[in-house]
PDB file of C-alpha atoms in Angstrom:
ATOM      1  CA  UNK A 137      28.179 128.610 -97.896  1.00  0.00           C
ATOM      2  CA  UNK A 138      30.657 127.674 -95.253  1.00  0.00           C
ATOM      3  CA  UNK A 139      30.382 128.745 -91.354  1.00  0.00           C
ATOM      4  CA  UNK A 140      33.114 128.412 -88.826  1.00  0.00           C
ATOM      5  CA  UNK A 141      31.770 127.853 -84.977  1.00  0.00           C
ATOM      6  CA  UNK A 142      32.711 126.107 -81.805  1.00  0.00           C
ATOM      7  CA  UNK A 143      33.734 122.522 -81.748  1.00  0.00           C
ATOM      8  CA  UNK A 144      34.239 119.909 -81.065  1.00  0.00           C
ATOM      9  CA  UNK A 145      31.612 117.668 -82.708  1.00  0.00           C
ATOM     10  CA  UNK A 146      28.813 117.318 -80.607  1.00  0.00           C
ATOM     11  CA  UNK A 147      28.356 121.126 -79.611  1.00  0.00           C
ATOM     12  CA  UNK A 148      24.860 122.633 -80.006  1.00  0.00           C
ATOM     13  CA  UNK A 149      26.795 125.480 -82.316  1.00  0.00           C
ATOM     14  CA  UNK A 150      27.772 122.425 -84.379  1.00  0.00           C
ATOM     15  CA  UNK A 151      24.154 121.159 -84.489  1.00  0.00           C
ATOM     16  CA  UNK A 152      22.867 124.612 -85.397  1.00  0.00           C
ATOM     17  CA  UNK A 153      25.731 125.265 -87.896  1.00  0.00           C
ATOM     18  CA  UNK A 154      25.001 121.814 -89.587  1.00  0.00           C
ATOM     19  CA  UNK A 155      21.486 122.399 -90.048  1.00  0.00           C
ATOM     20  CA  UNK A 156      21.836 125.973 -92.118  1.00  0.00           C
ATOM     21  CA  UNK A 157      25.226 125.516 -93.694  1.00  0.00           C
ATOM     22  CA  UNK A 158      26.522 122.311 -96.004  1.00  0.00           C
ATOM     23  CA  UNK A 159      30.165 123.230 -95.075  1.00  0.00           C
ATOM     24  CA  UNK A 160      31.192 123.613 -91.536  1.00  0.00           C
ATOM     25  CA  UNK A 161      34.762 124.270 -89.670  1.00  0.00           C
ATOM     26  CA  UNK A 162      34.863 123.460 -85.716  1.00  0.00           C
ATOM     27  CA  UNK A 163      37.307 125.444 -84.054  1.00  0.00           C
ATOM     28  CA  UNK A 164      38.299 125.496 -80.541  1.00  0.00           C
ATOM     29  CA  UNK A 165      36.659 128.789 -79.534  1.00  0.00           C
ATOM     30  CA  UNK A 166      34.012 131.242 -80.630  1.00  0.00           C
ATOM     31  CA  UNK A 167      37.107 133.345 -81.093  1.00  0.00           C
ATOM     32  CA  UNK A 168      38.817 131.140 -83.237  1.00  0.00           C
ATOM     33  CA  UNK A 169      35.784 130.968 -85.248  1.00  0.00           C
ATOM     34  CA  UNK A 170      35.537 134.421 -85.690  1.00  0.00           C
ATOM     35  CA  UNK A 171      39.156 134.899 -86.826  1.00  0.00           C
ATOM     36  CA  UNK A 172      38.787 131.807 -89.571  1.00  0.00           C
ATOM     37  CA  UNK A 173      35.496 133.804 -90.730  1.00  0.00           C
ATOM     38  CA  UNK A 174      37.724 136.969 -91.185  1.00  0.00           C
ATOM     39  CA  UNK A 175      40.866 135.313 -92.591  1.00  0.00           C
ATOM     40  CA  UNK A 176      38.752 132.950 -95.429  1.00  0.00           C
ATOM     41  CA  UNK A 177      35.881 135.312 -96.097  1.00  0.00           C
ATOM     42  CA  UNK A 178      33.527 133.090 -94.547  1.00  0.00           C
ATOM     43  CA  UNK A 179      30.637 133.342 -92.009  1.00  0.00           C
ATOM     44  CA  UNK A 180      31.099 132.446 -88.274  1.00  0.00           C
ATOM     45  CA  UNK A 181      28.386 131.217 -85.904  1.00  0.00           C
ATOM     46  CA  UNK A 182      28.608 132.395 -82.202  1.00  0.00           C
ATOM     47  CA  UNK A 183      26.329 131.909 -79.300  1.00  0.00           C
ATOM     48  CA  UNK A 184      24.859 135.229 -77.737  1.00  0.00           C
ATOM     49  CA  UNK A 185      26.228 135.800 -74.195  1.00  0.00           C
ATOM     50  CA  UNK A 186      29.077 133.210 -74.370  1.00  0.00           C
ATOM     51  CA  UNK A 187      31.808 133.083 -71.636  1.00  0.00           C
ATOM     52  CA  UNK A 188      35.080 131.559 -71.655  1.00  0.00           C
ATOM     53  CA  UNK A 189      36.809 130.957 -68.282  1.00  0.00           C
ATOM     54  CA  UNK A 190      40.426 130.217 -67.451  1.00  0.00           C
ATOM     55  CA  UNK A 191      40.166 128.728 -64.125  1.00  0.00           C
ATOM     56  CA  UNK A 192      37.430 130.936 -62.147  1.00  0.00           C
ATOM     57  CA  UNK A 193      38.529 134.113 -64.430  1.00  0.00           C
ATOM     58  CA  UNK A 194      36.379 135.390 -67.263  1.00  0.00           C
ATOM     59  CA  UNK A 195      38.828 135.126 -70.458  1.00  0.00           C
ATOM     60  CA  UNK A 196      36.658 135.950 -72.804  1.00  0.00           C
ATOM     61  CA  UNK A 197      33.011 136.788 -73.897  1.00  0.00           C
ATOM     62  CA  UNK A 198      30.291 137.711 -76.536  1.00  0.00           C
ATOM     63  CA  UNK A 199      30.552 141.422 -75.966  1.00  0.00           C
ATOM     64  CA  UNK A 200      34.269 141.425 -75.993  1.00  0.00           C
ATOM     65  CA  UNK A 201      34.197 139.190 -79.028  1.00  0.00           C
ATOM     66  CA  UNK A 202      31.665 141.449 -80.667  1.00  0.00           C
ATOM     67  CA  UNK A 203      33.439 144.636 -80.121  1.00  0.00           C
ATOM     68  CA  UNK A 204      37.076 143.201 -81.093  1.00  0.00           C
ATOM     69  CA  UNK A 205      35.409 142.358 -84.504  1.00  0.00           C
ATOM     70  CA  UNK A 206      33.807 145.696 -85.093  1.00  0.00           C
ATOM     71  CA  UNK A 207      34.864 147.076 -88.464  1.00  0.00           C
ATOM     72  CA  UNK A 208      35.737 143.659 -89.968  1.00  0.00           C
ATOM     73  CA  UNK A 209      33.114 141.439 -89.164  1.00  0.00           C
ATOM     74  CA  UNK A 210      29.286 142.507 -89.147  1.00  0.00           C
ATOM     75  CA  UNK A 211      26.415 141.016 -87.544  1.00  0.00           C
ATOM     76  CA  UNK A 212      24.179 139.559 -90.348  1.00  0.00           C
ATOM     77  CA  UNK A 213      21.326 137.952 -88.126  1.00  0.00           C
ATOM     78  CA  UNK A 214      20.479 136.635 -84.880  1.00  0.00           C
ATOM     79  CA  UNK A 215      17.781 134.434 -83.979  1.00  0.00           C
ATOM     80  CA  UNK A 216      16.492 132.268 -80.978  1.00  0.00           C
ATOM     81  CA  UNK A 217      16.184 128.221 -81.457  1.00  0.00           C
ATOM     82  CA  UNK A 218      15.974 125.231 -79.014  1.00  0.00           C
ATOM     83  CA  UNK A 219      18.971 123.397 -78.311  1.00  0.00           C
ATOM     84  CA  UNK A 220      19.499 119.760 -78.334  1.00  0.00           C
ATOM     85  CA  UNK A 221      18.146 117.820 -75.220  1.00  0.00           C
ATOM     86  CA  UNK A 222      20.736 118.658 -72.256  1.00  0.00           C
ATOM     87  CA  UNK A 223      21.213 116.542 -69.410  1.00  0.00           C
ATOM     88  CA  UNK A 224      23.062 116.514 -66.292  1.00  0.00           C
ATOM     89  CA  UNK A 225      25.033 113.251 -65.482  1.00  0.00           C
ATOM     90  CA  UNK A 226      26.843 111.627 -62.986  1.00  0.00           C
ATOM     91  CA  UNK A 227      29.856 108.976 -63.347  1.00  0.00           C
ATOM     92  CA  UNK A 228      27.918 106.053 -61.975  1.00  0.00           C
ATOM     93  CA  UNK A 229      31.324 104.729 -60.351  1.00  0.00           C
ATOM     94  CA  UNK A 230      31.866 108.091 -58.480  1.00  0.00           C
ATOM     95  CA  UNK A 231      28.460 108.887 -57.695  1.00  0.00           C
ATOM     96  CA  UNK A 232      24.890 107.797 -58.225  1.00  0.00           C
ATOM     97  CA  UNK A 233      23.031 110.704 -57.102  1.00  0.00           C
ATOM     98  CA  UNK A 234      23.184 114.133 -57.708  1.00  0.00           C
ATOM     99  CA  UNK A 235      23.463 114.932 -54.049  1.00  0.00           C
ATOM    100  CA  UNK A 236      26.797 112.867 -53.989  1.00  0.00           C
ATOM    101  CA  UNK A 237      28.247 115.194 -56.538  1.00  0.00           C
ATOM    102  CA  UNK A 238      31.548 116.991 -55.328  1.00  0.00           C
ATOM    103  CA  UNK A 239      32.903 117.975 -58.661  1.00  0.00           C
ATOM    104  CA  UNK A 240      31.049 118.860 -61.962  1.00  0.00           C
ATOM    105  CA  UNK A 241      32.644 119.842 -65.531  1.00  0.00           C
ATOM    106  CA  UNK A 242      30.241 122.235 -67.422  1.00  0.00           C
ATOM    107  CA  UNK A 243      30.373 124.979 -69.989  1.00  0.00           C
ATOM    108  CA  UNK A 244      30.298 128.390 -68.529  1.00  0.00           C
ATOM    109  CA  UNK A 245      27.115 129.002 -70.328  1.00  0.00           C
ATOM    110  CA  UNK A 246      25.526 126.027 -68.492  1.00  0.00           C
ATOM    111  CA  UNK A 247      26.383 127.060 -65.004  1.00  0.00           C
ATOM    112  CA  UNK A 248      22.918 127.898 -64.082  1.00  0.00           C
ATOM    113  CA  UNK A 249      22.014 123.936 -64.344  1.00  0.00           C
ATOM    114  CA  UNK A 250      24.915 123.362 -61.963  1.00  0.00           C
ATOM    115  CA  UNK A 251      24.120 125.574 -59.470  1.00  0.00           C
ATOM    116  CA  UNK A 252      20.373 124.266 -59.505  1.00  0.00           C
ATOM    117  CA  UNK A 253      21.028 120.549 -59.884  1.00  0.00           C
ATOM    118  CA  UNK A 254      24.366 120.294 -57.995  1.00  0.00           C
ATOM    119  CA  UNK A 255      24.748 123.294 -55.762  1.00  0.00           C
ATOM    120  CA  UNK A 256      27.006 121.686 -53.537  1.00  0.00           C
ATOM    121  CA  UNK A 257      29.494 120.608 -56.214  1.00  0.00           C
ATOM    122  CA  UNK A 258      32.790 122.367 -57.215  1.00  0.00           C
ATOM    123  CA  UNK A 259      32.593 123.682 -60.724  1.00  0.00           C
ATOM    124  CA  UNK A 260      35.243 122.951 -63.208  1.00  0.00           C
ATOM    125  CA  UNK A 261      35.004 124.826 -66.563  1.00  0.00           C
ATOM    126  CA  UNK A 262      35.760 123.687 -69.998  1.00  0.00           C
ATOM    127  CA  UNK A 263      35.304 125.347 -73.479  1.00  0.00           C
ATOM    128  CA  UNK A 264      32.867 122.978 -74.914  1.00  0.00           C
ATOM    129  CA  UNK A 265      30.172 120.534 -73.562  1.00  0.00           C
ATOM    130  CA  UNK A 266      31.639 117.314 -75.250  1.00  0.00           C
ATOM    131  CA  UNK A 267      34.903 118.047 -73.076  1.00  0.00           C
ATOM    132  CA  UNK A 268      32.540 118.351 -70.070  1.00  0.00           C
ATOM    133  CA  UNK A 269      31.122 114.903 -70.989  1.00  0.00           C
ATOM    134  CA  UNK A 270      34.681 113.520 -71.766  1.00  0.00           C
ATOM    135  CA  UNK A 271      36.045 114.394 -68.061  1.00  0.00           C
ATOM    136  CA  UNK A 272      32.926 113.064 -66.780  1.00  0.00           C
ATOM    137  CA  UNK A 273      33.077 109.753 -68.425  1.00  0.00           C
ATOM    138  CA  UNK A 274      36.728 109.345 -67.687  1.00  0.00           C
ATOM    139  CA  UNK A 275      36.377 109.982 -63.848  1.00  0.00           C
ATOM    140  CA  UNK A 276      37.994 113.226 -63.771  1.00  0.00           C
ATOM    141  CA  UNK A 277      35.124 114.610 -62.503  1.00  0.00           C
ATOM    142  CA  UNK A 278      31.796 113.386 -60.708  1.00  0.00           C
ATOM    143  CA  UNK A 279      29.420 114.809 -63.207  1.00  0.00           C
ATOM    144  CA  UNK A 280      28.790 117.187 -66.114  1.00  0.00           C
ATOM    145  CA  UNK A 281      26.234 119.050 -68.015  1.00  0.00           C
ATOM    146  CA  UNK A 282      26.056 117.917 -71.775  1.00  0.00           C
ATOM    147  CA  UNK A 283      24.056 117.096 -74.514  1.00  0.00           C
ATOM    148  CA  UNK A 284      21.904 113.943 -74.476  1.00  0.00           C
ATOM    149  CA  UNK A 285      23.160 112.600 -77.471  1.00  0.00           C
ATOM    150  CA  UNK A 286      26.669 113.208 -76.453  1.00  0.00           C
ATOM    151  CA  UNK A 287      26.003 111.857 -72.744  1.00  0.00           C
ATOM    152  CA  UNK A 288      24.235 108.328 -74.400  1.00  0.00           C
ATOM    153  CA  UNK A 289      27.471 107.005 -75.701  1.00  0.00           C
ATOM    154  CA  UNK A 290      29.609 107.569 -72.765  1.00  0.00           C
ATOM    155  CA  UNK A 291      29.293 104.155 -71.177  1.00  0.00           C
ATOM    156  CA  UNK A 292      30.239 105.484 -67.669  1.00  0.00           C
ATOM    157  CA  UNK A 293      27.492 108.245 -67.473  1.00  0.00           C
ATOM    158  CA  UNK A 294      24.240 107.973 -65.595  1.00  0.00           C
ATOM    159  CA  UNK A 295      21.536 110.529 -66.772  1.00  0.00           C
ATOM    160  CA  UNK A 296      19.439 112.497 -63.763  1.00  0.00           C
ATOM    161  CA  UNK A 297      17.959 115.600 -65.301  1.00  0.00           C
ATOM    162  CA  UNK A 298      16.918 116.134 -69.134  1.00  0.00           C
ATOM    163  CA  UNK A 299      16.006 119.954 -70.479  1.00  0.00           C
ATOM    164  CA  UNK A 300      15.681 121.857 -73.449  1.00  0.00           C
ATOM    165  CA  UNK A 301      16.290 125.468 -73.066  1.00  0.00           C
ATOM    166  CA  UNK A 302      16.631 128.098 -76.104  1.00  0.00           C
ATOM    167  CA  UNK A 303      19.842 129.678 -77.055  1.00  0.00           C
ATOM    168  CA  UNK A 304      20.133 133.075 -79.155  1.00  0.00           C
ATOM    169  CA  UNK A 305      22.495 132.838 -81.954  1.00  0.00           C
ATOM    170  CA  UNK A 306      24.810 135.368 -84.076  1.00  0.00           C
ATOM    171  CA  UNK A 307      25.769 134.991 -87.357  1.00  0.00           C
ATOM    172  CA  UNK A 308      28.768 136.999 -88.473  1.00  0.00           C
ATOM    173  CA  UNK A 309      29.668 138.023 -92.010  1.00  0.00           C
ATOM    174  CA  UNK A 310      33.219 139.679 -93.111  1.00  0.00           C
ATOM    175  CA  UNK A 311      32.880 143.110 -94.185  1.00  0.00           C
ATOM    176  CA  UNK A 312      34.024 143.763 -97.768  1.00  0.00           C
ATOM    177  CA  UNK A 313      35.649 146.709 -96.803  1.00  0.00           C
ATOM    178  CA  UNK A 314      36.756 147.903 -93.389  1.00  0.00           C
ATOM    179  CA  UNK A 315      34.872 150.647 -91.625  1.00  0.00           C
ATOM    180  CA  UNK A 316      35.826 154.215 -92.705  1.00  0.00           C
ATOM    181  CA  UNK A 317      36.302 153.602 -96.325  1.00  0.00           C
ATOM    182  CA  UNK A 318      32.540 153.866 -97.120  1.00  0.00           C
ATOM    183  CA  UNK A 319      31.463 150.426 -95.816  1.00  0.00           C
ATOM    184  CA  UNK A 320      28.819 150.217 -93.451  1.00  0.00           C
ATOM    185  CA  UNK A 321      27.897 147.062 -91.219  1.00  0.00           C
ATOM    186  CA  UNK A 322      25.002 144.961 -92.552  1.00  0.00           C
ATOM    187  CA  UNK A 323      22.096 145.273 -90.077  1.00  0.00           C
ATOM    188  CA  UNK A 324      20.872 142.463 -87.703  1.00  0.00           C
ATOM    189  CA  UNK A 325      17.682 140.772 -88.842  1.00  0.00           C
ATOM    190  CA  UNK A 326      15.069 141.537 -86.685  1.00  0.00           C
ATOM    191  CA  UNK A 327      13.658 137.747 -87.348  1.00  0.00           C
ATOM    192  CA  UNK A 328      14.295 134.729 -85.041  1.00  0.00           C
ATOM    193  CA  UNK A 329      15.865 132.960 -88.302  1.00  0.00           C
ATOM    194  CA  UNK A 330      18.522 133.902 -90.654  1.00  0.00           C
ATOM    195  CA  UNK A 331      17.193 135.573 -93.779  1.00  0.00           C
ATOM    196  CA  UNK A 332      17.160 133.219 -96.598  1.00  0.00           C
ATOM    197  CA  UNK A 333      19.503 135.667 -98.677  1.00  0.00           C
ATOM    198  CA  UNK A 334      22.176 134.491 -96.290  1.00  0.00           C
ATOM    199  CA  UNK A 335      21.653 130.830 -95.767  1.00  0.00           C
ATOM    200  CA  UNK A 336      20.971 127.459 -97.293  1.00  0.00           C
ATOM    201  CA  UNK A 337      17.294 126.903 -96.233  1.00  0.00           C
ATOM    202  CA  UNK A 338      17.117 124.227 -93.541  1.00  0.00           C
TER     203      UNK A 338
END
């Protein structure tokens, strides 16, 4: 009962994986998590609709990852769940107000919140919210969107707005046989929570 998902420690993916599985492997990207699942015969937990950027360019997305995995990994379950508390925070030495933010670090999936609270700010994309928190805390940027529990441990950050959206999660499992040899993909669950046959009960 092992699952691979996006790290580092402190991501929403890490929290959701830990809630459901006794053993969690943290990867540098969702693509790496799916590759680990395929190679090691384990589950992979992916956020639906994730976007990965290199600078301003989109370099990967959930739909591309889903199609790349076709024939090797199947979608075992899909569900919606609230994230951890998120917040927008500023580096207190660089800006004590949201209006003063000139550059903000975010995971691409949280761009809505950056545009809502700091529409004037230049966006700097990173691959996970804890990385955004680190960059804001170190003064690389003026602000970040991060998980409240992670932000609260950063001594230089000042919390301004707190919110708790939902996330849709996709659980993948490796196919025992590649498609085309008689195997068929497992149908996705219509429930909001994974089926008990797949997971340890929370």
